[in-house]
mmCIF file of C-alpha atoms in Angstrom:
data_model
loop_
_atom_site.group_PDB
_atom_site.id
_atom_site.type_symbol
_atom_site.label_atom_id
_atom_site.label_comp_id
_atom_site.label_asym_id
_atom_site.label_seq_id
_atom_site.Cartn_x
_atom_site.Cartn_y
_atom_site.Cartn_z
ATOM 1 C CA UNK A 1 5.064 1.329 -23.991
ATOM 2 C CA UNK A 2 4.213 4.104 -21.596
ATOM 3 C CA UNK A 3 1.786 2.107 -19.429
ATOM 4 C CA UNK A 4 2.051 2.697 -15.699
ATOM 5 C CA UNK A 5 1.132 -0.149 -13.219
ATOM 6 C CA UNK A 6 0.205 0.928 -9.682
ATOM 7 C CA UNK A 7 0.242 -1.632 -6.831
ATOM 8 C CA UNK A 8 -1.540 -0.504 -3.684
ATOM 9 C CA UNK A 9 0.482 -2.311 -1.068
ATOM 10 C CA UNK A 10 -0.139 -5.231 1.402
ATOM 11 C CA UNK A 11 2.246 -7.556 -0.454
ATOM 12 C CA UNK A 12 3.321 -8.565 2.959
ATOM 13 C CA UNK A 13 1.539 -10.912 5.404
ATOM 14 C CA UNK A 14 -0.157 -12.685 2.546
ATOM 15 C CA UNK A 15 1.552 -16.018 2.408
ATOM 16 C CA UNK A 16 4.897 -17.850 2.366
ATOM 17 C CA UNK A 17 6.574 -16.099 -0.687
ATOM 18 C CA UNK A 18 6.391 -12.423 0.231
ATOM 19 C CA UNK A 19 10.192 -11.555 -0.520
ATOM 20 C CA UNK A 20 9.900 -13.477 -3.849
ATOM 21 C CA UNK A 21 6.875 -11.250 -4.799
ATOM 22 C CA UNK A 22 8.826 -8.179 -3.791
ATOM 23 C CA UNK A 23 11.664 -9.338 -5.980
ATOM 24 C CA UNK A 24 9.282 -9.897 -8.866
ATOM 25 C CA UNK A 25 7.806 -6.475 -8.547
ATOM 26 C CA UNK A 26 11.185 -4.929 -8.454
ATOM 27 C CA UNK A 27 12.136 -6.826 -11.621
ATOM 28 C CA UNK A 28 8.970 -5.773 -13.450
ATOM 29 C CA UNK A 29 9.758 -2.183 -12.449
ATOM 30 C CA UNK A 30 13.082 -2.337 -14.114
ATOM 31 C CA UNK A 31 11.675 -3.843 -17.182
ATOM 32 C CA UNK A 32 8.818 -1.276 -17.418
ATOM 33 C CA UNK A 33 11.144 1.646 -16.997
ATOM 34 C CA UNK A 34 13.512 0.325 -19.722
ATOM 35 C CA UNK A 35 10.433 0.206 -22.001
ATOM 36 C CA UNK A 36 9.190 3.694 -21.266
ATOM 37 C CA UNK A 37 6.622 2.845 -18.601
ATOM 38 C CA UNK A 38 6.738 2.223 -14.890
ATOM 39 C CA UNK A 39 5.631 0.105 -11.965
ATOM 40 C CA UNK A 40 4.766 2.336 -9.016
ATOM 41 C CA UNK A 41 4.413 0.682 -5.641
ATOM 42 C CA UNK A 42 2.617 1.877 -2.493
ATOM 43 C CA UNK A 43 3.064 0.791 1.030
ATOM 44 C CA UNK A 44 0.169 -0.590 2.909
ATOM 45 C CA UNK A 45 -0.474 -1.067 6.609
ATOM 46 C CA UNK A 46 1.077 -4.571 6.415
ATOM 47 C CA UNK A 47 4.321 -3.114 5.099
ATOM 48 C CA UNK A 48 4.399 -0.535 7.973
ATOM 49 C CA UNK A 49 3.589 -3.152 10.557
ATOM 50 C CA UNK A 50 6.575 -5.283 9.502
ATOM 51 C CA UNK A 51 8.987 -2.310 9.620
ATOM 52 C CA UNK A 52 7.630 -1.577 13.084
ATOM 53 C CA UNK A 53 8.567 -5.205 13.989
ATOM 54 C CA UNK A 54 4.819 -6.233 14.337
ATOM 55 C CA UNK A 55 4.903 -9.733 12.879
ATOM 56 C CA UNK A 56 1.574 -11.044 14.059
ATOM 57 C CA UNK A 57 0.265 -11.704 10.537
ATOM 58 C CA UNK A 58 3.472 -13.365 9.251
ATOM 59 C CA UNK A 59 2.982 -16.921 8.301
ATOM 60 C CA UNK A 60 5.423 -19.731 9.422
ATOM 61 C CA UNK A 61 6.568 -19.934 5.761
ATOM 62 C CA UNK A 62 7.157 -16.221 5.703
ATOM 63 C CA UNK A 63 9.471 -16.469 8.710
ATOM 64 C CA UNK A 64 11.350 -19.356 6.994
ATOM 65 C CA UNK A 65 11.672 -17.457 3.798
ATOM 66 C CA UNK A 66 13.216 -14.469 5.631
ATOM 67 C CA UNK A 67 15.675 -16.851 7.397
ATOM 68 C CA UNK A 68 16.656 -18.519 4.142
ATOM 69 C CA UNK A 69 17.292 -15.186 2.433
ATOM 70 C CA UNK A 70 19.479 -14.013 5.312
ATOM 71 C CA UNK A 71 21.228 -17.434 5.519
ATOM 72 C CA UNK A 72 21.976 -17.232 1.769
ATOM 73 C CA UNK A 73 23.210 -13.590 1.690
ATOM 74 C CA UNK A 74 25.043 -13.515 5.096
ATOM 75 C CA UNK A 75 26.555 -16.974 4.793
ATOM 76 C CA UNK A 76 25.095 -18.215 8.183
ATOM 77 C CA UNK A 77 25.717 -21.755 9.262
ATOM 78 C CA UNK A 78 23.202 -24.467 8.155
ATOM 79 C CA UNK A 79 20.341 -25.051 10.436
ATOM 80 C CA UNK A 80 20.028 -21.478 11.676
ATOM 81 C CA UNK A 81 17.065 -20.952 9.309
ATOM 82 C CA UNK A 82 15.139 -23.850 10.919
ATOM 83 C CA UNK A 83 15.125 -22.408 14.514
ATOM 84 C CA UNK A 84 12.423 -20.080 15.666
ATOM 85 C CA UNK A 85 14.986 -17.660 17.121
ATOM 86 C CA UNK A 86 16.925 -17.677 13.867
ATOM 87 C CA UNK A 87 13.856 -16.914 11.888
ATOM 88 C CA UNK A 88 12.837 -14.140 14.143
ATOM 89 C CA UNK A 89 16.296 -12.503 14.019
ATOM 90 C CA UNK A 90 16.340 -12.802 10.304
ATOM 91 C CA UNK A 91 12.905 -11.045 9.938
ATOM 92 C CA UNK A 92 14.099 -8.236 12.245
ATOM 93 C CA UNK A 93 17.391 -7.944 10.286
ATOM 94 C CA UNK A 94 15.470 -7.574 7.001
ATOM 95 C CA UNK A 95 12.645 -5.330 8.035
ATOM 96 C CA UNK A 96 13.868 -3.148 10.867
ATOM 97 C CA UNK A 97 14.338 0.558 9.744
ATOM 98 C CA UNK A 98 17.527 0.651 7.644
ATOM 99 C CA UNK A 99 17.411 -3.009 6.921
ATOM 100 C CA UNK A 100 17.578 -4.481 3.327
ATOM 101 C CA UNK A 101 13.928 -4.958 2.818
ATOM 102 C CA UNK A 102 12.983 -1.739 4.721
ATOM 103 C CA UNK A 103 15.234 0.071 2.419
ATOM 104 C CA UNK A 104 13.429 -1.376 -0.577
ATOM 105 C CA UNK A 105 10.019 -0.384 0.946
ATOM 106 C CA UNK A 106 11.416 3.076 1.580
ATOM 107 C CA UNK A 107 11.348 3.713 -2.121
ATOM 108 C CA UNK A 108 7.491 3.161 -2.321
ATOM 109 C CA UNK A 109 4.886 5.815 -2.115
ATOM 110 C CA UNK A 110 2.332 6.421 0.636
ATOM 111 C CA UNK A 111 0.189 8.509 -1.656
ATOM 112 C CA UNK A 112 0.599 8.761 -5.434
ATOM 113 C CA UNK A 113 -1.131 10.967 -8.052
ATOM 114 C CA UNK A 114 -0.934 9.840 -11.710
ATOM 115 C CA UNK A 115 -2.655 12.451 -13.850
ATOM 116 C CA UNK A 116 -6.188 12.941 -12.618
ATOM 117 C CA UNK A 117 -6.114 9.880 -10.353
ATOM 118 C CA UNK A 118 -4.919 9.597 -6.736
ATOM 119 C CA UNK A 119 -3.878 6.297 -5.113
ATOM 120 C CA UNK A 120 -3.743 5.566 -1.398
ATOM 121 C CA UNK A 121 -3.739 2.178 0.302
ATOM 122 C CA UNK A 122 -6.579 2.842 2.794
ATOM 123 C CA UNK A 123 -8.036 6.308 2.245
ATOM 124 C CA UNK A 124 -7.224 10.001 1.902
ATOM 125 C CA UNK A 125 -8.772 12.919 3.725
ATOM 126 C CA UNK A 126 -8.378 16.676 3.364
ATOM 127 C CA UNK A 127 -6.242 16.716 6.474
ATOM 128 C CA UNK A 128 -3.747 14.482 4.831
ATOM 129 C CA UNK A 129 -3.466 16.743 1.814
ATOM 130 C CA UNK A 130 -3.033 19.689 4.283
ATOM 131 C CA UNK A 131 -0.158 17.642 5.851
ATOM 132 C CA UNK A 132 1.432 17.591 2.481
ATOM 133 C CA UNK A 133 1.592 14.481 0.182
ATOM 134 C CA UNK A 134 5.225 14.931 -0.763
ATOM 135 C CA UNK A 135 6.076 15.521 2.928
ATOM 136 C CA UNK A 136 4.186 12.363 3.938
ATOM 137 C CA UNK A 137 5.948 10.296 1.394
ATOM 138 C CA UNK A 138 9.362 11.667 2.479
ATOM 139 C CA UNK A 139 8.605 11.223 6.131
ATOM 140 C CA UNK A 140 7.638 7.504 5.657
ATOM 141 C CA UNK A 141 10.615 6.914 3.548
ATOM 142 C CA UNK A 142 12.962 8.531 5.945
ATOM 143 C CA UNK A 143 11.713 6.375 8.829
ATOM 144 C CA UNK A 144 11.811 3.189 6.887
ATOM 145 C CA UNK A 145 15.323 3.892 5.794
ATOM 146 C CA UNK A 146 16.517 4.442 9.401
ATOM 147 C CA UNK A 147 17.021 8.225 9.080
ATOM 148 C CA UNK A 148 17.867 10.562 11.871
ATOM 149 C CA UNK A 149 16.423 13.942 12.985
ATOM 150 C CA UNK A 150 18.750 17.017 13.425
ATOM 151 C CA UNK A 151 19.063 16.108 17.123
ATOM 152 C CA UNK A 152 20.485 12.639 16.359
ATOM 153 C CA UNK A 153 17.251 10.751 17.249
ATOM 154 C CA UNK A 154 15.701 8.172 14.996
ATOM 155 C CA UNK A 155 12.958 9.425 12.731
ATOM 156 C CA UNK A 156 9.511 8.275 13.706
ATOM 157 C CA UNK A 157 6.682 7.114 11.512
ATOM 158 C CA UNK A 158 4.154 9.978 10.891
ATOM 159 C CA UNK A 159 0.801 9.562 12.534
ATOM 160 C CA UNK A 160 -1.206 10.863 9.515
ATOM 161 C CA UNK A 161 0.301 8.095 7.376
ATOM 162 C CA UNK A 162 0.013 5.055 9.565
ATOM 163 C CA UNK A 163 -0.626 5.874 13.129
ATOM 164 C CA UNK A 164 -4.359 5.649 13.631
ATOM 165 C CA UNK A 165 -7.633 4.348 12.151
ATOM 166 C CA UNK A 166 -7.909 7.665 10.293
ATOM 167 C CA UNK A 167 -4.483 7.527 8.709
ATOM 168 C CA UNK A 168 -3.826 6.900 5.015
ATOM 169 C CA UNK A 169 -2.737 3.278 5.474
ATOM 170 C CA UNK A 170 -5.530 2.238 7.870
ATOM 171 C CA UNK A 171 -8.451 4.359 6.681
ATOM 172 C CA UNK A 172 -11.673 2.701 5.714
ATOM 173 C CA UNK A 173 -13.890 5.715 5.349
ATOM 174 C CA UNK A 174 -14.934 5.078 1.808
ATOM 175 C CA UNK A 175 -14.649 1.372 1.763
ATOM 176 C CA UNK A 176 -17.658 -0.184 3.365
ATOM 177 C CA UNK A 177 -19.904 -1.816 0.671
ATOM 178 C CA UNK A 178 -23.179 -1.094 2.594
ATOM 179 C CA UNK A 179 -24.500 0.234 5.867
ATOM 180 C CA UNK A 180 -23.994 3.934 5.299
ATOM 181 C CA UNK A 181 -26.747 6.209 6.557
ATOM 182 C CA UNK A 182 -27.855 9.203 4.459
ATOM 183 C CA UNK A 183 -26.059 11.397 6.945
ATOM 184 C CA UNK A 184 -22.810 9.273 6.586
ATOM 185 C CA UNK A 185 -22.987 9.479 2.817
ATOM 186 C CA UNK A 186 -23.391 13.251 2.840
ATOM 187 C CA UNK A 187 -20.414 13.806 4.998
ATOM 188 C CA UNK A 188 -18.205 11.266 3.205
ATOM 189 C CA UNK A 189 -19.094 12.728 -0.265
ATOM 190 C CA UNK A 190 -18.288 16.174 1.023
ATOM 191 C CA UNK A 191 -14.968 15.014 2.406
ATOM 192 C CA UNK A 192 -14.062 13.218 -0.727
ATOM 193 C CA UNK A 193 -14.961 16.227 -2.882
ATOM 194 C CA UNK A 194 -12.954 18.514 -0.778
ATOM 195 C CA UNK A 195 -9.935 16.199 -0.798
ATOM 196 C CA UNK A 196 -9.933 15.622 -4.632
ATOM 197 C CA UNK A 197 -10.430 19.387 -5.117
ATOM 198 C CA UNK A 198 -7.395 20.264 -3.151
ATOM 199 C CA UNK A 199 -5.358 17.875 -5.521
ATOM 200 C CA UNK A 200 -6.989 18.834 -8.746
ATOM 201 C CA UNK A 201 -7.953 15.101 -9.160
ATOM 202 C CA UNK A 202 -11.009 13.389 -10.489
ATOM 203 C CA UNK A 203 -10.992 10.133 -8.490
ATOM 204 C CA UNK A 204 -9.361 8.288 -5.527
ATOM 205 C CA UNK A 205 -8.369 4.611 -5.852
ATOM 206 C CA UNK A 206 -7.984 2.673 -2.580
ATOM 207 C CA UNK A 207 -7.394 -0.945 -1.313
ATOM 208 C CA UNK A 208 -7.028 -2.184 2.223
ATOM 209 C CA UNK A 209 -10.666 -3.298 2.617
ATOM 210 C CA UNK A 210 -11.652 -6.500 0.687
ATOM 211 C CA UNK A 211 -14.682 -6.074 -1.527
ATOM 212 C CA UNK A 212 -17.023 -9.044 -1.760
ATOM 213 C CA UNK A 213 -18.515 -7.794 -5.090
ATOM 214 C CA UNK A 214 -15.167 -7.105 -6.803
ATOM 215 C CA UNK A 215 -13.919 -3.769 -7.917
ATOM 216 C CA UNK A 216 -16.590 -1.191 -7.451
ATOM 217 C CA UNK A 217 -17.076 2.666 -7.340
ATOM 218 C CA UNK A 218 -19.195 5.013 -5.191
ATOM 219 C CA UNK A 219 -19.957 8.797 -5.189
ATOM 220 C CA UNK A 220 -20.349 8.990 -8.970
ATOM 221 C CA UNK A 221 -17.245 6.949 -9.604
ATOM 222 C CA UNK A 222 -15.070 9.415 -7.668
ATOM 223 C CA UNK A 223 -13.706 6.651 -5.332
ATOM 224 C CA UNK A 224 -12.912 3.128 -6.527
ATOM 225 C CA UNK A 225 -12.388 0.244 -4.049
ATOM 226 C CA UNK A 226 -10.150 -2.289 -5.778
ATOM 227 C CA UNK A 227 -9.061 -4.823 -3.001
ATOM 228 C CA UNK A 228 -10.907 -7.881 -4.236
ATOM 229 C CA UNK A 229 -9.177 -10.231 -1.637
ATOM 230 C CA UNK A 230 -7.413 -12.384 -4.246
ATOM 231 C CA UNK A 231 -4.903 -13.755 -1.758
ATOM 232 C CA UNK A 232 -5.842 -17.257 -0.600
ATOM 233 C CA UNK A 233 -5.414 -16.055 2.938
ATOM 234 C CA UNK A 234 -8.169 -13.387 2.500
ATOM 235 C CA UNK A 235 -10.960 -14.307 0.113
ATOM 236 C CA UNK A 236 -9.273 -16.360 -2.609
ATOM 237 C CA UNK A 237 -11.111 -14.275 -5.143
ATOM 238 C CA UNK A 238 -10.420 -14.032 -8.893
ATOM 239 C CA UNK A 239 -7.971 -11.186 -9.578
ATOM 240 C CA UNK A 240 -9.329 -8.064 -11.094
ATOM 241 C CA UNK A 241 -7.413 -4.951 -12.394
ATOM 242 C CA UNK A 242 -8.657 -1.280 -12.710
ATOM 243 C CA UNK A 243 -7.579 0.095 -16.173
ATOM 244 C CA UNK A 244 -7.516 3.868 -16.534
ATOM 245 C CA UNK A 245 -7.094 5.030 -20.065
ATOM 246 C CA UNK A 246 -7.675 8.294 -22.028
ATOM 247 C CA UNK A 247 -11.427 8.699 -22.967
ATOM 248 C CA UNK A 248 -12.099 7.506 -26.517
ATOM 249 C CA UNK A 249 -12.381 10.273 -29.004
ATOM 250 C CA UNK A 250 -11.877 12.925 -26.374
ATOM 251 C CA UNK A 251 -9.545 15.943 -26.932
ATOM 252 C CA UNK A 252 -10.239 17.781 -23.750
ATOM 253 C CA UNK A 253 -8.808 15.195 -21.288
ATOM 254 C CA UNK A 254 -10.825 12.871 -19.155
ATOM 255 C CA UNK A 255 -10.364 9.173 -18.485
ATOM 256 C CA UNK A 256 -12.233 5.991 -19.155
ATOM 257 C CA UNK A 257 -12.408 3.339 -16.477
ATOM 258 C CA UNK A 258 -12.547 -0.368 -17.156
ATOM 259 C CA UNK A 259 -12.505 -3.377 -14.770
ATOM 260 C CA UNK A 260 -10.381 -6.185 -16.215
ATOM 261 C CA UNK A 261 -10.728 -9.743 -14.869
#
């Protein structure tokens, strides 16, 4: 059917079978497109960390998986995958800009809008919209793919996408479950309304920050926080899915939101 599945990133640094999960998502994407739907993937901060060569959150099993993949595809001698140096070199070969996995991640989105819903890994601010959603997606993709600027230098990752606590991938502005002051809530609500208004969207869906009470919404359901921490390395919580469907009986548009668990 025409169902679209959106995955918000942070597949990496969550266990020992990261590459297998990426392969599964790629397989599901091909199946969905063949059936008339799609699987649309976003990059999170952990995808960008790995392309940067920051492997501090990679598990020992994740390093071994990388080495076994390189050993299998490149025909390296037996035993290379069992050494720390071999595992590190393999990870770098796969994830450095222009590497096989980095090229796969380069096809993902940083920000995605589907109908009246916008998706971002961490958060989205009006300044990000002014930067340009398409430009941001293209800039991140060009960097991950190992692209070059007109002067011949390597493309660098855009700061608005992943370079600071306010960037799209690292932003937690809308994600705290409690502790907001009335002043905080006023400014956050104003920022969110302005951001959505610039895009003609009704809601923002974010991940990045695990929610102890499961999928939940704030600001009259205009922002949904859906990272439930289902990975065993995070909260080990029961998986949940946000379902967005056309409103029942409606002819003037609008969406109905359901949390499936």
